[in-house]
Tab-separated table of C-alpha atoms and ligand atoms in Angstrom:
chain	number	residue	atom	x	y	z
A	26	UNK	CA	0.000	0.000	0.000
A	27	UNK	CA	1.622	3.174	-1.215
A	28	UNK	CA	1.198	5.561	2.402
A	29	UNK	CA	1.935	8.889	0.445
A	30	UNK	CA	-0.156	11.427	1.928
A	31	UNK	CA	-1.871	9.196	4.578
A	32	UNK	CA	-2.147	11.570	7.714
A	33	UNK	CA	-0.405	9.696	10.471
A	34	UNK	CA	-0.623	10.424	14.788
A	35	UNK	CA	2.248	9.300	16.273
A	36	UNK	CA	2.434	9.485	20.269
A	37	UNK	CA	5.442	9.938	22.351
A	38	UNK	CA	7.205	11.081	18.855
A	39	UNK	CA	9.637	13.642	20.594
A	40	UNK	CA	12.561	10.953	21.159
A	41	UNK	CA	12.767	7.092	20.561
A	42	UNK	CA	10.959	5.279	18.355
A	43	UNK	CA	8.403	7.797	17.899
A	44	UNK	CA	10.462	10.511	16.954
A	45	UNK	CA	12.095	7.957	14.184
A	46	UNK	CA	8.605	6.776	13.216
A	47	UNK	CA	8.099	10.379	12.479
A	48	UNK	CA	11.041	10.640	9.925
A	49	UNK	CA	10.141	7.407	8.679
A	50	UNK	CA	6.865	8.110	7.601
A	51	UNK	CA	7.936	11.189	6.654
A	52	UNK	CA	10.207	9.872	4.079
A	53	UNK	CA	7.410	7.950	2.439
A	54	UNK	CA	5.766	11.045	1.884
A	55	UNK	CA	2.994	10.920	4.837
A	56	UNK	CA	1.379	14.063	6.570
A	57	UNK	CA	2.863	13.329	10.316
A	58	UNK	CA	0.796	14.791	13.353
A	59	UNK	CA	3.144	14.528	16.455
A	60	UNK	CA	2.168	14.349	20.326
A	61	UNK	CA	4.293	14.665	23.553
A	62	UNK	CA	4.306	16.504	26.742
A	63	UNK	CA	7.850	17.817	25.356
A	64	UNK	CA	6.780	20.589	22.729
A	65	UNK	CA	10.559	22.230	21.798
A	66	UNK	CA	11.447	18.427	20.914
A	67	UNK	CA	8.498	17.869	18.708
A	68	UNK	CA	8.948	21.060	16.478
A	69	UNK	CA	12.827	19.450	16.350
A	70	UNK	CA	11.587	16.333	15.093
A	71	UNK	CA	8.964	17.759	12.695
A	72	UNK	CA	11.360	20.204	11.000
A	73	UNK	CA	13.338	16.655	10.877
A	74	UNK	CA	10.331	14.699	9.520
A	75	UNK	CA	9.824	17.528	6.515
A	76	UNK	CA	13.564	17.440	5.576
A	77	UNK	CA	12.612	13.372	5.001
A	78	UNK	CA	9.545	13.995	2.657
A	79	UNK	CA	6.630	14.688	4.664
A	80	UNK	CA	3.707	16.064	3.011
A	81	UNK	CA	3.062	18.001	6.425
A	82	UNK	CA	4.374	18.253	9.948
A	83	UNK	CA	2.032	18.809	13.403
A	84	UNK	CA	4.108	19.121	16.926
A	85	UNK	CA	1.486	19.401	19.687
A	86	UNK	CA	1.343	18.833	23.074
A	87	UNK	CA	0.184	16.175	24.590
A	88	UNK	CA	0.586	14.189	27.900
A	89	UNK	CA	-1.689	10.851	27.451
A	90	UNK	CA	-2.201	10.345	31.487
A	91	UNK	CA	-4.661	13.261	31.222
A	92	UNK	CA	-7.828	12.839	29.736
A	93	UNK	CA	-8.293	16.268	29.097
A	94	UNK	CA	-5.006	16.997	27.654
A	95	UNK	CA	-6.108	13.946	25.000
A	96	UNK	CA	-9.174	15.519	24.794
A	97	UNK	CA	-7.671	18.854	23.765
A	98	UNK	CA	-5.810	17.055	21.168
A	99	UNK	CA	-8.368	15.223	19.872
A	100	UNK	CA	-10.512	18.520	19.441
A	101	UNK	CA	-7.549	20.509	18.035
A	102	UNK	CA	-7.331	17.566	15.613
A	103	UNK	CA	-10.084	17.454	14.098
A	104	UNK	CA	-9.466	20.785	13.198
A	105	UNK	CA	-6.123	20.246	11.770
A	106	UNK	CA	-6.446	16.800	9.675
A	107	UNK	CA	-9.152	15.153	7.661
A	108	UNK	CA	-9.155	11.679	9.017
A	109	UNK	CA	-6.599	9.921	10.968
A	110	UNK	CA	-4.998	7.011	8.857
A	111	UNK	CA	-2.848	5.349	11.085
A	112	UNK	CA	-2.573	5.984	14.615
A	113	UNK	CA	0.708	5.097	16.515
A	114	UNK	CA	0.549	4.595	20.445
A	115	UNK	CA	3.903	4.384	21.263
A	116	UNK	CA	3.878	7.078	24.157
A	117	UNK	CA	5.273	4.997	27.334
A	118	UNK	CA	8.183	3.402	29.385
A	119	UNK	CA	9.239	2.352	32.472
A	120	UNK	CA	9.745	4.394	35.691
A	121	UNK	CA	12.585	2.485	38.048
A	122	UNK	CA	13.099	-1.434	38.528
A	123	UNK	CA	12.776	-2.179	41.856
A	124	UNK	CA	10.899	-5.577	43.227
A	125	UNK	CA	7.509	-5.499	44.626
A	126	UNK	CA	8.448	-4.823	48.070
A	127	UNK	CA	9.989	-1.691	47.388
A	128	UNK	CA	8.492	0.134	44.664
A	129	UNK	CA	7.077	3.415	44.602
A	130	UNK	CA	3.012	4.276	44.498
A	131	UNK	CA	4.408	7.623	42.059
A	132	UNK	CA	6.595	5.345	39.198
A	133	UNK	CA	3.129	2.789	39.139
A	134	UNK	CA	0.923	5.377	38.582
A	135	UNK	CA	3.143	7.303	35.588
A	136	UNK	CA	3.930	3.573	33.959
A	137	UNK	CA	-0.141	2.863	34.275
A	138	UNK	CA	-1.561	5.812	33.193
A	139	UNK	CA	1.058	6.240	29.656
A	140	UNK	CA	1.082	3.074	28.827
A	141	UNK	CA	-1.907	1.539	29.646
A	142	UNK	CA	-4.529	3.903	30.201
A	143	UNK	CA	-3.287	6.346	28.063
A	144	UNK	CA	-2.973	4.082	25.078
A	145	UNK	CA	-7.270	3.531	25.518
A	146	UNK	CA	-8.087	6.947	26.172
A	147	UNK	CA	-5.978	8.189	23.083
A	148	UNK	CA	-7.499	5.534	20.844
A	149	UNK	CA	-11.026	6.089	22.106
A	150	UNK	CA	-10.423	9.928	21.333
A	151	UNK	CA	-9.579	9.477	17.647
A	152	UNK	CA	-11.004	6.484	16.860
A	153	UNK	CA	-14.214	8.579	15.100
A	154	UNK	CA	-12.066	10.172	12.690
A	155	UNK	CA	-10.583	6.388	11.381
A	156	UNK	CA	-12.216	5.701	8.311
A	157	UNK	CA	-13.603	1.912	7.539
A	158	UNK	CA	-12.520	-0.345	4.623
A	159	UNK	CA	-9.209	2.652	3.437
A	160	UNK	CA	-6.557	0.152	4.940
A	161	UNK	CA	-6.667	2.194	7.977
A	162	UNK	CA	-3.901	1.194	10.869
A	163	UNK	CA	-3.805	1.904	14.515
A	164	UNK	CA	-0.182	0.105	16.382
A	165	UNK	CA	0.352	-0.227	19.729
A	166	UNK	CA	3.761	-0.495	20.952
A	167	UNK	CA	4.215	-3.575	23.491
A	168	UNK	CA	7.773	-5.109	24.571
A	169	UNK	CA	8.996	-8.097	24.808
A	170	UNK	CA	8.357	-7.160	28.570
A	171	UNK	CA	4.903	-8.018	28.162
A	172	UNK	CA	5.629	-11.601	27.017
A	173	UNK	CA	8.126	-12.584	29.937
A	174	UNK	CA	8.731	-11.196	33.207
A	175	UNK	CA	11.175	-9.743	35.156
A	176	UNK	CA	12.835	-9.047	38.470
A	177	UNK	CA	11.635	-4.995	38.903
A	178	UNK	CA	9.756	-5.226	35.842
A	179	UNK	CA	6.320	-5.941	37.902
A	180	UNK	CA	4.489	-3.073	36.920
A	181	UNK	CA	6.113	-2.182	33.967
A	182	UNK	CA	5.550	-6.159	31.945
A	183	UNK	CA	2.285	-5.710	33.540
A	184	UNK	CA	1.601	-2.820	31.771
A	185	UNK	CA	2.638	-4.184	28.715
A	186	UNK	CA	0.910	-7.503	29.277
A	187	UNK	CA	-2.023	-5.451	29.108
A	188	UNK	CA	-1.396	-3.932	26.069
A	189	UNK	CA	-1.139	-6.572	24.413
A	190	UNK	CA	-4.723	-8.096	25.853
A	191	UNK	CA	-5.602	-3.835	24.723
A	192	UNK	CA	-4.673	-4.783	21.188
A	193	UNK	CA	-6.371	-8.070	20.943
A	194	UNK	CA	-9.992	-6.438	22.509
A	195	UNK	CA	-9.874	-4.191	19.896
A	196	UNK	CA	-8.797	-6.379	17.164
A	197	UNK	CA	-11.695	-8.197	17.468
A	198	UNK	CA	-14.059	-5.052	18.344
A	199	UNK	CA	-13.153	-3.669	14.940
A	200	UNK	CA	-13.622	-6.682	12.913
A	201	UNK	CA	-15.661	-6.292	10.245
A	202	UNK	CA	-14.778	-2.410	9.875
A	203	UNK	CA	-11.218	-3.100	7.878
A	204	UNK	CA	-9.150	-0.941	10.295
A	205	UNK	CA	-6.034	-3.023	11.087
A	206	UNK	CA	-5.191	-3.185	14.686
A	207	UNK	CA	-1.222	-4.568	15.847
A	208	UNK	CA	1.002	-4.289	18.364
A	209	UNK	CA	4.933	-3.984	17.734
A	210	UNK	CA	6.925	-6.110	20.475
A	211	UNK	CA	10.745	-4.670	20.873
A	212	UNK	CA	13.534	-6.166	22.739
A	213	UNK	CA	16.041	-3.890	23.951
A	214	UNK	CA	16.644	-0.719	22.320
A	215	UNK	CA	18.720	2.104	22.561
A	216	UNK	CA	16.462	5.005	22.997
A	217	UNK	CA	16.054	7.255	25.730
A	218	UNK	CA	13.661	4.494	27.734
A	219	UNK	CA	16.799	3.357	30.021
A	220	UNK	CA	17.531	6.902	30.905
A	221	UNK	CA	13.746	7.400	32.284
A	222	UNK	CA	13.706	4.596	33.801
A	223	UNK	CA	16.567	5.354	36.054
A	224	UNK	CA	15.508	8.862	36.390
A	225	UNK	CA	18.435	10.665	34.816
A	226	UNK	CA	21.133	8.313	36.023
A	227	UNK	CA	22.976	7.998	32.518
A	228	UNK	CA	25.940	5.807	33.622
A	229	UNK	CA	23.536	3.682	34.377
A	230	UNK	CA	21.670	3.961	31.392
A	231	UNK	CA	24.160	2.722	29.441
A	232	UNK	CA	25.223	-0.286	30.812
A	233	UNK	CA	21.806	-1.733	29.842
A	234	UNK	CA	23.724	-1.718	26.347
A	235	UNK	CA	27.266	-2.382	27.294
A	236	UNK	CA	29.139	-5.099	24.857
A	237	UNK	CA	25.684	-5.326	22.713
A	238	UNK	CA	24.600	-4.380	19.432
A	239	UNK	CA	21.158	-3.087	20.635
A	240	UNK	CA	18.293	-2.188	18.466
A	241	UNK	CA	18.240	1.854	16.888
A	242	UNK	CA	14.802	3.560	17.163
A	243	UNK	CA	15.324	3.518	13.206
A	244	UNK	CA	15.145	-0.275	13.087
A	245	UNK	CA	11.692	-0.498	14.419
A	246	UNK	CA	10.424	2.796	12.672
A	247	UNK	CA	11.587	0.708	9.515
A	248	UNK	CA	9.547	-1.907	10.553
A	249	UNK	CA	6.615	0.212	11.511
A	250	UNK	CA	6.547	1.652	7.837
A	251	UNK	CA	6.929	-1.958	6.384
A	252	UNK	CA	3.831	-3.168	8.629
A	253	UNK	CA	1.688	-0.103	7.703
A	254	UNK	CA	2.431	-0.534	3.951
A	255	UNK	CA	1.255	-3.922	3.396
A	256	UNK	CA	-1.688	-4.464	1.193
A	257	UNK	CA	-5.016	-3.120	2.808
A	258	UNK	CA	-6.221	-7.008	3.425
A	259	UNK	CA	-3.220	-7.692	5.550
A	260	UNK	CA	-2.972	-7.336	9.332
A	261	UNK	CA	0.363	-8.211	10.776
A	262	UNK	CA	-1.198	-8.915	14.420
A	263	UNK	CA	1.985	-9.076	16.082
A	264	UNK	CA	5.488	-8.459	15.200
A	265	UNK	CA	8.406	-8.803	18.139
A	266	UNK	CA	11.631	-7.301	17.075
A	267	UNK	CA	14.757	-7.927	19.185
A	268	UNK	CA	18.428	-7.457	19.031
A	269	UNK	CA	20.529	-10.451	17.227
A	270	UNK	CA	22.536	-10.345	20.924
A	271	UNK	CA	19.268	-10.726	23.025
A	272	UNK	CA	17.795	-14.395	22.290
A	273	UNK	CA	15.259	-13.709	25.478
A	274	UNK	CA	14.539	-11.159	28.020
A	275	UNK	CA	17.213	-12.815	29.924
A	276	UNK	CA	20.040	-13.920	27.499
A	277	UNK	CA	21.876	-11.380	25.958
A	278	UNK	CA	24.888	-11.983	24.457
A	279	UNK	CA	27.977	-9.183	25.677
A	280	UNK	CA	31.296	-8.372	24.364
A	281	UNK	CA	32.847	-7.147	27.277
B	28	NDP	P1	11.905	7.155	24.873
B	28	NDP	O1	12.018	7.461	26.319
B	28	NDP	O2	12.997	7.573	23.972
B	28	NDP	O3	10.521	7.727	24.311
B	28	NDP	C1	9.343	7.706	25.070
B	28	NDP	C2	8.363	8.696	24.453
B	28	NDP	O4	7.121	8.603	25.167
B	28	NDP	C3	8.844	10.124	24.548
B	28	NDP	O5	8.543	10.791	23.348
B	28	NDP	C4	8.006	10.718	25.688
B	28	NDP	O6	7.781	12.091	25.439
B	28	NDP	C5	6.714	9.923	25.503
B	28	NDP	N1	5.878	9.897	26.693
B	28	NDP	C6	6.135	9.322	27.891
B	28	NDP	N2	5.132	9.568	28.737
B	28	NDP	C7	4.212	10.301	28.052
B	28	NDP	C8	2.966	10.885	28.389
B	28	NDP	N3	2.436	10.785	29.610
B	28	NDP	N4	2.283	11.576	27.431
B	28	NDP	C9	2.811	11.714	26.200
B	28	NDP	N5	3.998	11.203	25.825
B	28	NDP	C10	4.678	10.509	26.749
B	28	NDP	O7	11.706	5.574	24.806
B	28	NDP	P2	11.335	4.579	23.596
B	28	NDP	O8	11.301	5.271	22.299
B	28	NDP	O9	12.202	3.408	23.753
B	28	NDP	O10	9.873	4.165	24.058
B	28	NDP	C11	8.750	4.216	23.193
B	28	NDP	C12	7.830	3.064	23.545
B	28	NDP	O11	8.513	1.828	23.292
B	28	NDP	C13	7.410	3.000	25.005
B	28	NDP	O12	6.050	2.617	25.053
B	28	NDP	C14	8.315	1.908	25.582
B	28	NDP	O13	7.733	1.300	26.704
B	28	NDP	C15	8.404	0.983	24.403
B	28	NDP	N6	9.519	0.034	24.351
B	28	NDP	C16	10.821	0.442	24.475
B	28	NDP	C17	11.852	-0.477	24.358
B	28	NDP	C18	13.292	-0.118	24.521
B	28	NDP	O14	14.107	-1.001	24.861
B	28	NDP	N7	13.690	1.120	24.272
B	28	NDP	C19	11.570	-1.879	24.039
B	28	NDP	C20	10.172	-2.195	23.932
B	28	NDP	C21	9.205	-1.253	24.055
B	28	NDP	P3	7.689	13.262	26.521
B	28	NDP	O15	8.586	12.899	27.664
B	28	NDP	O16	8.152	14.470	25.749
B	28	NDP	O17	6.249	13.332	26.883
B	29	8X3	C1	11.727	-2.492	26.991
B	29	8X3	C2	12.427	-3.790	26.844
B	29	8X3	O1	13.217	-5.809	28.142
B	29	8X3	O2	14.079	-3.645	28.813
B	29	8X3	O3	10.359	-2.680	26.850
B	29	8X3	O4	11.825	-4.271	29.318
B	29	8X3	S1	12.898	-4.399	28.362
């Protein structure tokens, strides 16, 4: 499916994977509508996504844990683009990675609200202005996190766990209208996720990816654009993505 001027709503697009899905679908000549709570990023990104092709770029703010502020967005959408071809929920991450018994009511609540509730309310918000039977899309961003668990990662696989059981509801609730409905699984990438999650400790950060050849927010942006462009009657359900090094959540192969 050629996605030349197909209006596209990317959330969280202001680093990461959403700010490369941005360029990506920029380059294949989409109109790109951009949401974070980070505006100076966004306009970075957009002038970014119109150097790559994009029939139009849209920076505006949004922070999906508030169901006004996706409210707001919605409204100031509809008077901005004509439909909404493919929507990307990708806004999300983790906030620390400590167990059960020690984890904090304030990182639950901000890993609940982006990427679980936030993902519904955003989808419930726009889903009027997807149009049936065009070989409309709307992805969901999971992790591998929400196929296997992990020490610290209670709340945060949780979250993704349900975004996966998110994508399915809806998969079937939209049968029958021809909007496609995914969810993208990564593995570990080097984005700016590892630096949130341990709150600005960078050192940290980047041992995550010491010794590996991680995955670049390009690599799933790439394979983003080659889910959206299949032909109108195909639905990849489910695509997990993960670093040659990383066989499971738990084996990852290191150089050093
Ligand atoms: P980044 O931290 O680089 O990007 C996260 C994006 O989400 C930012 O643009 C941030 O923007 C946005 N965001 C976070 N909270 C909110 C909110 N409340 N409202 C609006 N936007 C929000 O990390 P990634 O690109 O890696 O993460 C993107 C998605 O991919 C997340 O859902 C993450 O869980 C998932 N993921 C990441 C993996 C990895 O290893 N990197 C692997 C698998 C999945 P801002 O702060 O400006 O609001
Ligand atoms: C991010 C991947 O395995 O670090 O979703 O949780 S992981």
């Amino acid at each position: 499916m050629n996605l030349s001027g197909r209006w596209v709503v990317i959330t969280g697009a202001s680093s990461g994977f959403g700010a490369a899905a941005a360029v990506a679908f920029g380059h294949a000549g989409c109109h790109v509508v951009l949401g974070a709570r980070r505006l100076d990023r966004l306009q970075k990104v957009a002038e970014e996504a119109k150097a790559a092709g994009a029939a139009s770029a849209h920076p505006r703010v949004l922070d999906v844990s508030s169901t006004d502020s996706v409210e707001a967005f919605a409204s100031w959408l509809s008077e901005t683009a004509p439909q909404v071809d493919i929507l990307i929920n990708n806004a999300g991450g983790a906030h620390g990675l400590d167990p059960v018994a020690t984890t904090r009511d304030a990182d639950l609540e901000a890993m609940v609200q982006s990427n679980f509730l936030g993902l519904i309310r955003v989808t419930r918000a726009l889903l009027p202005r997807i149009p049936h039977h065009a070989g409309a899309w709307i992805l969901n961003v999971g992790s591998i996190a929400g196929h296997t668990a992990y020490e610290g990662g209670a709340a945060y696989c949780g979250v993704k766990a349900g975004e996966r059981s998110i994508t399915q509801a809806l998969r079937l609730e939209l049968n029958g209208t021809g909007i496609r409905v995914g969810s993208i699984d990564p593995g570990m990438a080097e984005t700016e996720f590892s630096n949130v999650r341990f709150k600005g400790d960078d050192a940290r950060a980047a041992k995550v990816y010491a010794g590996v050849h991680p995955l670049q927010a390009q690599d799933v942006a790439e394979a983003m654009v080659w889910m959206a462009s299949r032909p109108a009657h195909v639905c990849i359900d489910e695509m997990v993505i993960k670093p040659t090094d990383q066989a499971a959540v738990h084996k990852v192969y290191r150089r050093v």
